[in-house]
Coordinates of C-alpha atoms and ligand atoms in Angstrom, one line a residue:
Chain A
X18 CA -42.8 31.0 1.9
X19 CA -43.7 32.0 -1.7
X20 CA -46.8 30.6 -3.2
X21 CA -45.0 28.7 -5.8
X22 CA -43.0 26.9 -3.2
X23 CA -46.0 26.2 -1.1
X24 CA -47.8 24.7 -4.2
X25 CA -44.8 22.5 -5.0
X26 CA -44.6 21.4 -1.4
X27 CA -48.2 20.3 -1.5
X28 CA -47.7 18.5 -4.7
X29 CA -44.7 16.6 -3.3
X30 CA -46.6 15.7 -0.1
X31 CA -49.2 14.1 -2.3
X32 CA -46.5 12.1 -4.2
X33 CA -45.0 11.2 -0.9
X34 CA -48.3 9.8 0.4
X35 CA -48.7 7.7 -2.7
X36 CA -45.1 6.3 -2.9
X37 CA -45.3 3.9 0.2
X38 CA -48.5 2.3 -1.4
X39 CA -46.7 2.0 -4.7
X40 CA -43.7 0.4 -3.0
X41 CA -45.9 -2.0 -1.1
X42 CA -47.8 -3.0 -4.2
X43 CA -44.6 -3.8 -6.0
X44 CA -43.2 -5.8 -3.1
X45 CA -46.4 -7.8 -2.5
X46 CA -46.9 -8.5 -6.2
X47 CA -43.3 -9.3 -7.0
X48 CA -41.8 -8.4 -10.4
X49 CA -44.5 -9.8 -12.7
X50 CA -44.1 -9.2 -16.3
X51 CA -47.0 -7.7 -18.4
X52 CA -49.8 -5.8 -16.9
X53 CA -50.3 -5.5 -13.1
X54 CA -52.6 -8.1 -11.9
X55 CA -55.5 -7.3 -9.5
X56 CA -55.8 -9.8 -6.6
X57 CA -59.7 -9.8 -6.6
X58 CA -60.6 -12.6 -9.0
X59 CA -64.2 -13.1 -8.2
X60 CA -66.8 -12.5 -10.9
X61 CA -70.2 -11.1 -10.0
X62 CA -72.5 -13.8 -8.8
X63 CA -74.4 -15.6 -11.5
X64 CA -73.0 -13.6 -14.3
X65 CA -71.1 -14.9 -17.3
X66 CA -68.6 -12.4 -18.3
X67 CA -68.8 -12.3 -22.1
X68 CA -67.1 -9.2 -23.5
X69 CA -67.9 -7.8 -26.9
X70 CA -65.8 -9.1 -29.8
X71 CA -62.1 -8.1 -30.1
X72 CA -61.9 -7.6 -26.2
X73 CA -58.5 -7.9 -24.8
X74 CA -57.6 -9.9 -21.7
X75 CA -59.9 -9.2 -18.7
X76 CA -57.3 -7.4 -16.4
X77 CA -56.2 -5.1 -19.3
X78 CA -59.9 -4.7 -20.2
X79 CA -60.8 -3.4 -16.7
X80 CA -57.8 -1.2 -16.7
X81 CA -58.2 0.3 -20.2
X82 CA -61.9 0.7 -20.6
X83 CA -62.8 4.3 -19.8
X84 CA -66.5 3.5 -19.4
X85 CA -67.7 5.8 -22.1
X86 CA -70.7 3.6 -23.4
X87 CA -69.8 4.2 -27.0
X88 CA -69.9 0.5 -27.7
X89 CA -73.5 0.4 -26.5
X90 CA -74.3 3.3 -28.7
X91 CA -72.8 1.4 -31.6
X92 CA -74.4 -1.9 -30.9
X93 CA -77.6 -1.5 -33.0
X94 CA -78.7 -5.1 -32.1
X95 CA -78.9 -4.1 -28.5
X96 CA -76.6 -6.9 -27.5
X97 CA -74.3 -4.9 -25.3
X98 CA -75.4 -4.5 -21.7
X99 CA -73.5 -2.8 -18.9
X100 CA -72.7 -3.9 -15.4
X101 CA -74.2 -2.0 -12.5
X102 CA -72.9 -1.0 -9.0
X103 CA -73.6 -4.4 -7.6
X104 CA -70.8 -5.9 -9.8
X105 CA -68.0 -4.1 -8.0
X106 CA -65.1 -3.3 -10.1
X107 CA -66.9 -4.4 -13.2
X108 CA -69.2 -1.4 -12.9
X109 CA -69.8 0.4 -16.1
X110 CA -68.1 -2.1 -18.3
X111 CA -69.9 -3.7 -21.2
X112 CA -70.9 -7.3 -21.5
X113 CA -73.1 -9.5 -23.7
X114 CA -75.8 -11.6 -22.3
X115 CA -77.1 -14.1 -24.9
X116 CA -80.1 -14.7 -22.8
X117 CA -81.2 -11.2 -23.5
X118 CA -79.8 -10.6 -26.9
X119 CA -77.0 -12.3 -28.7
X120 CA -74.2 -10.6 -30.7
X121 CA -74.6 -10.7 -34.5
X122 CA -70.9 -10.1 -35.0
X123 CA -71.4 -6.8 -36.9
X124 CA -68.1 -5.6 -35.4
X125 CA -69.4 -2.0 -35.1
X126 CA -68.5 -1.8 -31.4
X127 CA -64.9 -2.7 -32.2
X128 CA -64.6 0.3 -34.5
X129 CA -65.9 2.9 -32.1
X130 CA -64.0 2.0 -28.9
X131 CA -61.6 4.9 -28.3
X132 CA -59.2 2.9 -26.1
X133 CA -58.4 -0.2 -28.1
X134 CA -59.7 -2.6 -25.3
X135 CA -62.0 -3.7 -28.1
X136 CA -59.5 -4.0 -30.9
X137 CA -60.8 -3.0 -34.3
X138 CA -62.1 -5.9 -36.4
X139 CA -63.6 -6.3 -39.8
X140 CA -66.6 -8.6 -40.4
X141 CA -64.3 -11.0 -42.3
X142 CA -62.3 -11.4 -39.2
X143 CA -65.2 -13.3 -37.6
X144 CA -63.3 -16.5 -37.0
X145 CA -60.6 -14.7 -34.9
X146 CA -63.2 -13.8 -32.3
X147 CA -63.2 -15.7 -29.0
X148 CA -65.9 -14.2 -26.7
X149 CA -66.7 -17.4 -25.0
X150 CA -67.1 -21.1 -25.7
X151 CA -70.1 -23.5 -26.0
X152 CA -71.6 -26.2 -23.9
X153 CA -74.4 -28.5 -24.9
X154 CA -76.8 -30.2 -22.5
X155 CA -78.1 -33.2 -24.3
X156 CA -80.9 -33.9 -21.8
X157 CA -82.5 -30.6 -22.8
X158 CA -81.9 -30.7 -26.6
X159 CA -85.0 -31.6 -28.5
X160 CA -83.1 -33.5 -31.2
X161 CA -81.0 -35.5 -28.8
X162 CA -84.1 -36.3 -26.7
X163 CA -85.8 -37.5 -29.8
X164 CA -82.9 -39.5 -30.8
X165 CA -82.8 -41.2 -27.4
X166 CA -86.4 -41.9 -27.4
X167 CA -86.4 -43.2 -30.9
X168 CA -83.6 -45.7 -29.9
X169 CA -85.5 -46.7 -26.9
X170 CA -88.6 -47.2 -28.9
X171 CA -86.7 -49.5 -31.3
X172 CA -85.3 -51.5 -28.5
X173 CA -88.8 -52.0 -27.0
X174 CA -90.2 -52.9 -30.4
X175 CA -87.4 -55.4 -30.8
X176 CA -88.6 -56.9 -27.4
X177 CA -92.1 -57.4 -28.9
X178 CA -94.0 -54.3 -27.7
X179 CA -96.3 -52.7 -30.2
X180 CA -95.5 -49.3 -31.9
X181 CA -98.6 -47.7 -30.2
X182 CA -97.4 -48.8 -26.7
X183 CA -93.9 -47.5 -27.1
X184 CA -94.7 -44.1 -28.8
X185 CA -95.8 -42.3 -25.7
X186 CA -94.9 -38.6 -26.0
X187 CA -93.8 -37.5 -22.5
X188 CA -91.6 -34.5 -23.4
X189 CA -91.2 -32.0 -26.2
X190 CA -88.8 -33.5 -28.7
X191 CA -88.3 -33.9 -32.4
X192 CA -85.8 -33.0 -35.2
X193 CA -84.4 -29.5 -34.6
X194 CA -80.9 -28.3 -35.6
X195 CA -81.9 -24.6 -35.3
X196 CA -78.6 -23.9 -33.5
X197 CA -76.7 -25.2 -36.5
X198 CA -78.8 -23.0 -38.8
X199 CA -77.9 -19.9 -36.8
X200 CA -74.3 -20.4 -36.1
X201 CA -72.1 -18.0 -38.0
X202 CA -69.3 -20.6 -38.2
X203 CA -71.6 -23.5 -38.9
X204 CA -70.0 -26.8 -40.0
X205 CA -67.0 -25.7 -37.8
X206 CA -68.4 -24.9 -34.3
X207 CA -71.5 -26.9 -34.7
X208 CA -72.1 -30.0 -37.0
X209 CA -75.0 -32.3 -37.3
X210 CA -75.0 -36.0 -36.4
X211 CA -75.6 -38.1 -39.5
X212 CA -79.2 -39.2 -39.5
X213 CA -82.5 -37.4 -39.9
X214 CA -83.0 -36.0 -36.5
X215 CA -80.6 -33.0 -36.9
X216 CA -78.9 -33.5 -33.5
X217 CA -76.1 -31.1 -33.0
X218 CA -72.4 -31.9 -32.1
X219 CA -70.3 -29.0 -30.8
X220 CA -66.6 -28.3 -31.4
X221 CA -65.5 -25.7 -28.8
X222 CA -62.3 -24.7 -30.4
X223 CA -64.1 -23.1 -33.4
X224 CA -66.9 -21.4 -31.4
X225 CA -66.7 -17.6 -31.4
X226 CA -69.0 -17.3 -28.5
X227 CA -71.6 -15.1 -30.1
X228 CA -74.6 -16.8 -28.5
X229 CA -76.8 -16.8 -31.5
X230 CA -77.3 -20.6 -31.0
X231 CA -78.4 -20.0 -27.3
X232 CA -80.7 -17.3 -28.4
X233 CA -82.6 -19.4 -30.9
X234 CA -82.5 -22.5 -28.7
X235 CA -84.2 -20.6 -25.9
X236 CA -87.1 -19.9 -28.3
X237 CA -87.1 -23.4 -29.6
X238 CA -87.3 -25.2 -26.3
X239 CA -89.3 -22.4 -24.5
X240 CA -87.2 -22.6 -21.5
X241 CA -83.6 -23.2 -20.4
X242 CA -81.7 -23.6 -23.5
X243 CA -79.9 -26.8 -24.2
X244 CA -77.0 -25.0 -25.8
X245 CA -75.3 -22.2 -23.8
X246 CA -72.3 -20.0 -24.1
X247 CA -69.8 -20.3 -21.3
X248 CA -67.4 -17.5 -20.4
X249 CA -63.7 -18.0 -21.1
X250 CA -61.9 -17.0 -17.9
X251 CA -58.9 -15.9 -19.7
X252 CA -59.2 -14.8 -23.3
X253 CA -56.2 -14.2 -25.4
X254 CA -56.0 -10.9 -27.2
X255 CA -58.8 -11.4 -29.8
Chain B
X29 CA -56.0 44.5 -27.6
X30 CA -59.0 44.9 -25.4
X31 CA -62.0 42.5 -25.9
X32 CA -64.9 43.4 -23.8
X33 CA -68.6 43.0 -24.3
X34 CA -71.4 42.8 -21.8
X35 CA -73.3 39.9 -23.5
X36 CA -70.4 37.5 -22.8
X37 CA -72.4 35.7 -20.1
X38 CA -75.5 35.3 -22.3
X39 CA -73.0 34.0 -25.0
X40 CA -71.6 31.5 -22.4
X41 CA -75.0 30.2 -21.4
X42 CA -75.8 29.7 -25.0
X43 CA -72.6 27.6 -25.5
X44 CA -73.4 25.6 -22.3
X45 CA -76.9 24.9 -23.6
X46 CA -75.4 23.9 -26.9
X47 CA -73.1 21.4 -25.2
X48 CA -76.1 19.9 -23.4
X49 CA -78.1 19.6 -26.5
X50 CA -75.2 18.1 -28.4
X51 CA -74.9 15.4 -25.7
X52 CA -78.6 14.5 -25.9
X53 CA -78.4 14.8 -29.7
X54 CA -75.8 12.2 -30.0
X55 CA -77.7 9.8 -27.7
X56 CA -80.9 10.2 -29.7
X57 CA -79.0 9.7 -33.0
X58 CA -77.6 6.5 -31.5
X59 CA -80.9 5.3 -30.2
X60 CA -82.5 6.0 -33.6
X61 CA -79.8 3.9 -35.2
X62 CA -80.9 1.1 -33.0
X63 CA -84.6 1.5 -33.9
X64 CA -83.7 1.7 -37.5
X65 CA -82.0 -1.6 -37.5
X66 CA -84.7 -3.3 -35.6
X67 CA -87.3 -1.9 -38.0
X68 CA -85.2 -3.3 -41.0
X69 CA -84.9 -6.7 -39.6
X70 CA -88.5 -6.6 -38.3
X71 CA -88.0 -9.5 -36.0
X72 CA -88.5 -7.9 -32.6
X73 CA -91.3 -6.0 -30.9
X74 CA -90.3 -2.8 -29.2
X75 CA -91.8 0.2 -27.6
X76 CA -90.7 3.7 -28.5
X77 CA -90.3 6.0 -25.5
X78 CA -92.6 9.1 -25.6
X79 CA -89.7 11.5 -26.0
X80 CA -88.2 9.5 -28.8
X81 CA -91.5 9.5 -30.6
X82 CA -91.4 13.3 -30.8
X83 CA -87.8 13.4 -32.0
X84 CA -87.9 10.6 -34.5
X85 CA -89.6 12.6 -37.3
X86 CA -86.8 15.2 -37.0
X87 CA -84.1 12.6 -37.4
X88 CA -86.0 11.0 -40.2
X89 CA -86.2 14.4 -42.0
X90 CA -82.5 14.9 -41.4
X91 CA -81.4 11.6 -42.9
X92 CA -84.1 11.4 -45.6
X93 CA -82.1 13.0 -48.4
X94 CA -78.9 11.0 -47.7
X95 CA -77.5 8.3 -49.9
X96 CA -75.9 6.4 -47.1
X97 CA -77.8 7.3 -43.9
X98 CA -76.3 4.3 -42.0
X99 CA -72.7 5.6 -42.4
X100 CA -73.9 9.0 -41.3
X101 CA -75.4 7.5 -38.2
X102 CA -72.2 5.5 -37.5
X103 CA -70.3 8.8 -37.4
X104 CA -72.2 10.1 -34.4
X105 CA -71.7 8.2 -31.2
X106 CA -70.7 8.8 -27.6
X107 CA -70.9 11.5 -25.1
X108 CA -68.7 14.3 -23.5
X109 CA -66.4 11.8 -22.0
X110 CA -65.4 10.5 -25.4
X111 CA -67.3 11.2 -28.6
X112 CA -67.3 10.8 -32.4
X113 CA -68.7 13.7 -34.4
X114 CA -68.9 13.5 -38.2
X115 CA -66.2 10.8 -38.0
X116 CA -63.8 12.7 -35.7
X117 CA -62.9 11.2 -32.4
X118 CA -62.7 13.6 -29.5
X119 CA -61.8 12.4 -26.0
X120 CA -61.3 14.0 -22.6
X121 CA -57.6 14.4 -21.8
X122 CA -58.3 13.2 -18.2
X123 CA -59.7 9.9 -19.8
X124 CA -56.6 9.4 -21.8
X125 CA -54.2 10.1 -19.0
X126 CA -56.1 7.9 -16.6
X127 CA -56.3 5.1 -19.2
X128 CA -52.7 5.4 -19.9
X129 CA -51.7 5.1 -16.2
X130 CA -54.2 2.4 -15.3
X131 CA -53.4 0.1 -18.3
X132 CA -49.8 1.0 -18.8
X133 CA -50.2 1.2 -22.6
X134 CA -50.0 4.1 -24.9
X135 CA -52.7 4.1 -27.6
X136 CA -51.9 6.6 -30.4
X137 CA -55.5 7.1 -31.9
X138 CA -56.7 8.0 -28.5
X139 CA -53.8 10.4 -28.1
X140 CA -54.7 12.1 -31.4
X141 CA -58.3 12.2 -30.2
X142 CA -57.4 14.5 -27.2
X143 CA -55.2 16.9 -29.3
X144 CA -58.2 19.3 -30.1
X145 CA -59.1 19.8 -26.4
X146 CA -55.4 20.0 -25.4
X147 CA -54.6 22.7 -28.0
X148 CA -57.7 24.7 -27.1
X149 CA -56.7 24.5 -23.4
X150 CA -53.0 25.5 -24.1
X151 CA -54.3 28.7 -25.9
X152 CA -57.4 29.6 -23.8
X153 CA -56.9 28.0 -20.4
X154 CA -59.6 26.1 -18.5
X155 CA -62.4 27.1 -20.9
X156 CA -63.7 23.5 -21.0
X157 CA -64.9 23.9 -17.4
X158 CA -66.5 27.3 -17.7
X159 CA -67.9 27.0 -21.2
X160 CA -68.6 23.4 -21.9
X161 CA -68.8 21.3 -18.8
X162 CA -72.4 20.2 -17.8
X163 CA -71.2 19.6 -14.2
X164 CA -70.0 23.2 -14.0
X165 CA -73.5 24.3 -15.2
X166 CA -75.3 22.1 -12.7
X167 CA -73.1 23.5 -9.8
X168 CA -73.5 27.0 -11.0
X169 CA -77.2 26.6 -10.8
X170 CA -76.6 25.1 -7.4
X171 CA -74.7 28.3 -6.3
X172 CA -77.8 30.3 -7.5
X173 CA -80.0 28.1 -5.4
X174 CA -77.6 28.8 -2.5
X175 CA -78.0 32.5 -3.0
X176 CA -81.8 32.0 -2.9
X177 CA -81.6 30.0 0.2
X178 CA -79.5 32.6 2.0
X179 CA -81.9 35.2 0.8
X180 CA -84.7 33.4 2.4
X181 CA -82.7 33.4 5.7
X182 CA -81.3 29.9 5.8
X183 CA -77.9 29.6 7.5
X184 CA -75.2 28.2 5.3
X185 CA -71.5 27.6 5.9
X186 CA -69.0 29.5 3.7
X187 CA -66.0 27.3 4.3
X188 CA -63.2 27.6 1.6
X189 CA -60.8 24.8 1.2
X190 CA -57.3 25.0 -0.3
X191 CA -57.5 25.3 -4.1
X192 CA -54.4 23.2 -4.5
X193 CA -56.1 20.2 -3.1
X194 CA -57.3 19.3 -6.6
X195 CA -53.7 18.8 -8.0
X196 CA -52.9 16.5 -5.1
X197 CA -56.1 14.6 -5.7
X198 CA -55.1 14.4 -9.5
X199 CA -51.7 13.0 -8.7
X200 CA -52.9 10.6 -6.0
X201 CA -55.8 9.4 -8.1
X202 CA -53.5 8.7 -11.1
X203 CA -51.2 6.7 -8.7
X204 CA -54.1 4.8 -7.4
X205 CA -55.2 4.1 -11.0
X206 CA -51.7 2.8 -11.7
X207 CA -51.6 0.7 -8.5
X208 CA -54.9 -1.0 -8.8
X209 CA -54.9 -1.0 -12.6
X210 CA -58.4 0.4 -12.7
X211 CA -59.6 4.0 -13.6
X212 CA -61.2 5.6 -10.6
X213 CA -62.0 9.2 -11.7
X214 CA -64.5 8.0 -14.2
X215 CA -66.8 7.1 -11.3
X216 CA -67.1 10.7 -10.1
X217 CA -65.8 13.1 -12.7
X218 CA -69.0 15.1 -13.2
X219 CA -69.0 15.5 -17.1
X220 CA -68.5 11.7 -17.3
X221 CA -71.2 10.9 -14.6
X222 CA -73.7 13.4 -16.1
X223 CA -73.2 11.9 -19.6
X224 CA -73.9 8.5 -18.3
X225 CA -76.9 9.6 -16.4
X226 CA -78.3 11.2 -19.6
X227 CA -77.4 8.2 -21.5
X228 CA -79.3 5.9 -19.1
X229 CA -82.2 8.2 -19.3
X230 CA -82.4 8.3 -23.2
X231 CA -81.8 4.6 -23.5
X232 CA -84.3 3.9 -20.6
X233 CA -81.7 1.8 -18.9
X234 CA -82.7 3.1 -15.4
X235 CA -79.1 3.5 -14.7
X236 CA -78.8 6.4 -12.3
X237 CA -76.0 5.2 -10.0
X238 CA -74.0 8.4 -10.6
X239 CA -76.8 10.5 -9.5
X240 CA -75.7 10.0 -5.8
X241 CA -72.3 11.5 -6.7
X242 CA -73.9 14.7 -8.2
X243 CA -76.4 15.1 -5.3
X244 CA -73.7 14.7 -2.6
X245 CA -71.5 17.3 -4.2
X246 CA -74.6 19.6 -4.7
X247 CA -75.7 19.3 -1.1
X248 CA -72.2 19.8 0.2
X249 CA -71.9 23.0 -1.9
X250 CA -75.4 24.2 -0.8
X251 CA -74.7 24.0 2.9
X252 CA -71.0 23.9 3.5
X253 CA -68.6 25.1 0.8
X254 CA -69.7 27.1 -2.2
X255 CA -68.5 25.7 -5.6
X256 CA -66.5 23.2 -3.6
X257 CA -66.1 20.7 -6.4
X258 CA -64.9 22.9 -9.3
X259 CA -62.7 25.1 -7.0
X260 CA -60.9 22.5 -4.8
X261 CA -61.6 19.0 -5.9
X262 CA -62.1 18.3 -9.6
X263 CA -59.2 16.3 -11.1
X264 CA -60.3 17.3 -14.7
X265 CA -60.2 20.9 -13.7
X266 CA -56.8 20.4 -12.2
X267 CA -55.5 18.9 -15.4
X268 CA -57.1 21.6 -17.6
X269 CA -55.6 24.1 -15.3
X270 CA -52.1 22.7 -15.6
X271 CA -52.4 22.6 -19.3
X272 CA -53.7 26.1 -19.5
X273 CA -51.1 27.5 -17.1
X274 CA -49.3 29.4 -19.8
X275 CA -52.3 30.5 -21.8
X276 CA -52.0 33.7 -23.9
X277 CA -55.7 34.5 -23.7
X278 CA -56.5 35.9 -20.2
X279 CA -58.5 38.5 -18.3
X280 CA -56.8 41.7 -17.3
X281 CA -57.6 44.8 -15.2
X282 CA -57.1 48.4 -16.2
X283 CA -55.9 49.4 -12.8
X284 CA -56.5 53.2 -13.5
X285 CA -60.1 52.5 -14.0
X286 CA -60.7 50.0 -11.1
X287 CA -62.3 51.5 -8.1
X288 CA -61.7 48.4 -5.9
X289 CA -65.3 47.9 -5.2
X290 CA -64.8 44.2 -5.0
X291 CA -67.9 43.2 -7.0
X292 CA -65.8 41.0 -9.3
X293 CA -64.5 38.8 -6.5
X294 CA -68.1 38.2 -5.5
X295 CA -69.1 36.9 -8.9
X296 CA -65.9 35.1 -9.9
X297 CA -66.8 31.4 -10.5
X298 CA -63.4 29.9 -9.3
X299 CA -63.5 32.3 -6.3
X300 CA -60.4 34.3 -6.9
X301 CA -59.9 38.1 -6.9
X302 CA -59.8 39.0 -10.6
X303 CA -58.0 42.2 -10.1
X304 CA -54.8 40.7 -8.7
X305 CA -55.1 36.9 -9.6
X306 CA -56.6 36.7 -13.1
X307 CA -53.3 35.5 -14.5
X308 CA -53.1 32.7 -12.2
X309 CA -53.7 28.9 -12.9
X310 CA -57.2 29.1 -11.1
X311 CA -58.9 31.6 -13.5
X312 CA -60.9 29.7 -16.1
X313 CA -61.7 32.6 -18.4
X314 CA -65.5 32.5 -17.7
X315 CA -65.8 36.2 -18.0
X316 CA -68.3 36.8 -15.2
X317 CA -66.1 39.6 -13.9
X318 CA -65.9 41.2 -17.3
X319 CA -69.6 41.3 -17.4
X320 CA -70.2 42.5 -13.9
X321 CA -67.6 45.2 -13.5
X322 CA -69.5 48.5 -13.3
X323 CA -66.5 50.6 -14.5
X324 CA -65.7 48.3 -17.4
X325 CA -62.2 47.9 -16.1
X326 CA -61.8 44.2 -16.8
X327 CA -61.3 42.8 -20.3
X328 CA -60.0 39.8 -22.2
X329 CA -56.6 40.2 -23.9
X330 CA -53.7 38.3 -25.4
X331 CA -50.5 38.5 -23.4
X332 CA -47.2 36.7 -22.7
X333 CA -47.4 34.6 -19.5
X334 CA -45.9 36.0 -16.3
X335 CA -44.3 33.1 -14.4
X336 CA -44.4 34.8 -11.0
X337 CA -48.1 35.2 -11.2
X338 CA -49.2 31.6 -12.1
X339 CA -49.4 29.9 -8.6
X340 CA -51.7 31.2 -5.9
X341 CA -51.3 31.0 -2.1
X342 CA -54.7 29.5 -1.3
Ligands
SF4_11 S1 -70.2 -7.1 -33.0 FE1 -72.2 -5.9 -33.4 S2 -73.9 -7.2 -32.4 FE2 -71.9 -7.9 -31.5 S3 -71.6 -6.7 -29.7 FE3 -70.6 -5.7 -31.3 S4 -72.0 -4.1 -32.1 FE4 -73.2 -5.7 -30.9
SF4_12 S1 -66.3 1.7 -26.1 FE1 -64.5 0.8 -25.3 S2 -63.8 2.2 -23.6 FE2 -66.0 2.7 -24.1 S3 -67.2 1.6 -22.7 FE3 -67.0 0.3 -24.6 S4 -65.2 -1.0 -24.1 FE4 -65.2 0.7 -22.6
SF4_13 S1 -81.5 -25.4 -31.0 FE1 -81.3 -26.3 -29.0 S2 -82.9 -28.0 -29.1 FE2 -82.4 -27.4 -31.2 S3 -80.9 -28.9 -31.9 FE3 -79.8 -27.0 -31.1 S4 -79.4 -27.4 -28.9 FE4 -81.0 -28.9 -29.6
SF4_14 S1 -71.7 -22.4 -31.5 FE1 -73.1 -20.8 -30.9 S2 -71.8 -19.3 -29.8 FE2 -70.5 -20.6 -30.9 S3 -70.2 -19.5 -32.8 FE3 -71.9 -20.9 -33.2 S4 -73.7 -19.8 -32.8 FE4 -71.9 -18.7 -31.9

């Protein structure tokens, strides 16, 4: 056999080995439109998957990201972290953990990504970003606790107790509203309840998921933050 | 035309050292950009690593005269897998091919970013491997170590596997990427792995997962099969080889001067016989044979491709 035929033979053997797998894959998954869907849907334990701004859908993200670390180079705020081996197929992909550092939406990472899995955005496109959504735990929020205690105090005073008796401070509380101050889409994603205690009200559909509120809340309450970003399981493109 | 000079290996080592310093240079520039931003905002406390402390004055000197240092720093990002130098994006063709297969999308800017390496490879063959790849450098040092071990009397195997394995590996890997819609070569392609290890070291990320890949290959090459990865396994090398199949720049032998001493086969990095097979797909134009031939019978030249010489029976 000539060398070229031997070579072609080996190449075809390789293709032949791969074809049955390909066929099985197509059969098992049916004819789905769009991108092929991986069957493993578990997220690494205890991790919120918050991708940098402009990230495409999760399945396409895992397929398209070439794990080049350019987004981490570009993120001068140090917001972008990378998954390690223990995260399985998420290994070497970028995420943002607001409990370490929140994203300031400078959009630099979206401009360096070579593969378009972070789609290029300008800083003005801020409101298109959907990295995650927001949840508020009123029992941990200083302002909401203060409001609750104030109402209780008023009730007890109406029942005839003295001001001194009812004003026992048993937890950190007080007017706050820091999350509202730091939110880049404030008055949309976070508004303040009327009244002087600056208690936040959240509006999930406007939240861009940057985590700046969580970052500052962590410092204000000095512990588990009252306002946290939750991952969106299936982001749309942008 | 007959290009032949003895210093070509020294020149190649300089180019390899240059690549390594460019990789580290890009990382340090990126890290410096981080420090700069933190310094400007002044909110957070940070510690500067000892190596960065030494390098920072240089970078500060470099950017001190600029009107817009921030824009300058934005234009230097990435590593050998995919980088941006002076605003130009350059990516590894393997990365592009794999991303295209895995995601099923074609992204024009990334295609444009692989054009420079592709054109280079079409003309010069697999020179990325022998002149630029840090993995090649590491494994070359490994083969030097192997020689030392043998000299010291250690028994090592000299198994040679089929060189066409890597093309099969490339095809199967791309199919797998397509099936599972996840890129797989990125986890063990040495230039990408070494870039990430260096990145982890510069950014103090303690992120050395890829080290096991490199160590395994190195040990296998030390004790079982010399230059196993580059010769028989590397999917990137396979892709570059296929691209550079019809290269005009190649090594040739003046048969009248050759004494058939066999020295060149011993030093050839891809492990072929330069006298007969230098026009084949496996030669990566490293030039080791050109330097080592005692008769000066080997030289670089520019020639039309000969189709019957491209594929090897190995
Ligand atoms: S937008 Fe800016 S701060 Fe946010 S992840 Fe990207 S680079 Fe980092
Ligand atoms: S820059 Fe893009 S391709 Fe590179 S690691 Fe980040 S998300 Fe992935
Ligand atoms: S920063 Fe935290 S404690 Fe303060 S108002 Fe917002 S959620 Fe409440
Ligand atoms: S509510 Fe929080 S996470 Fe959402 S946009 Fe505002 S600051 Fe960012």
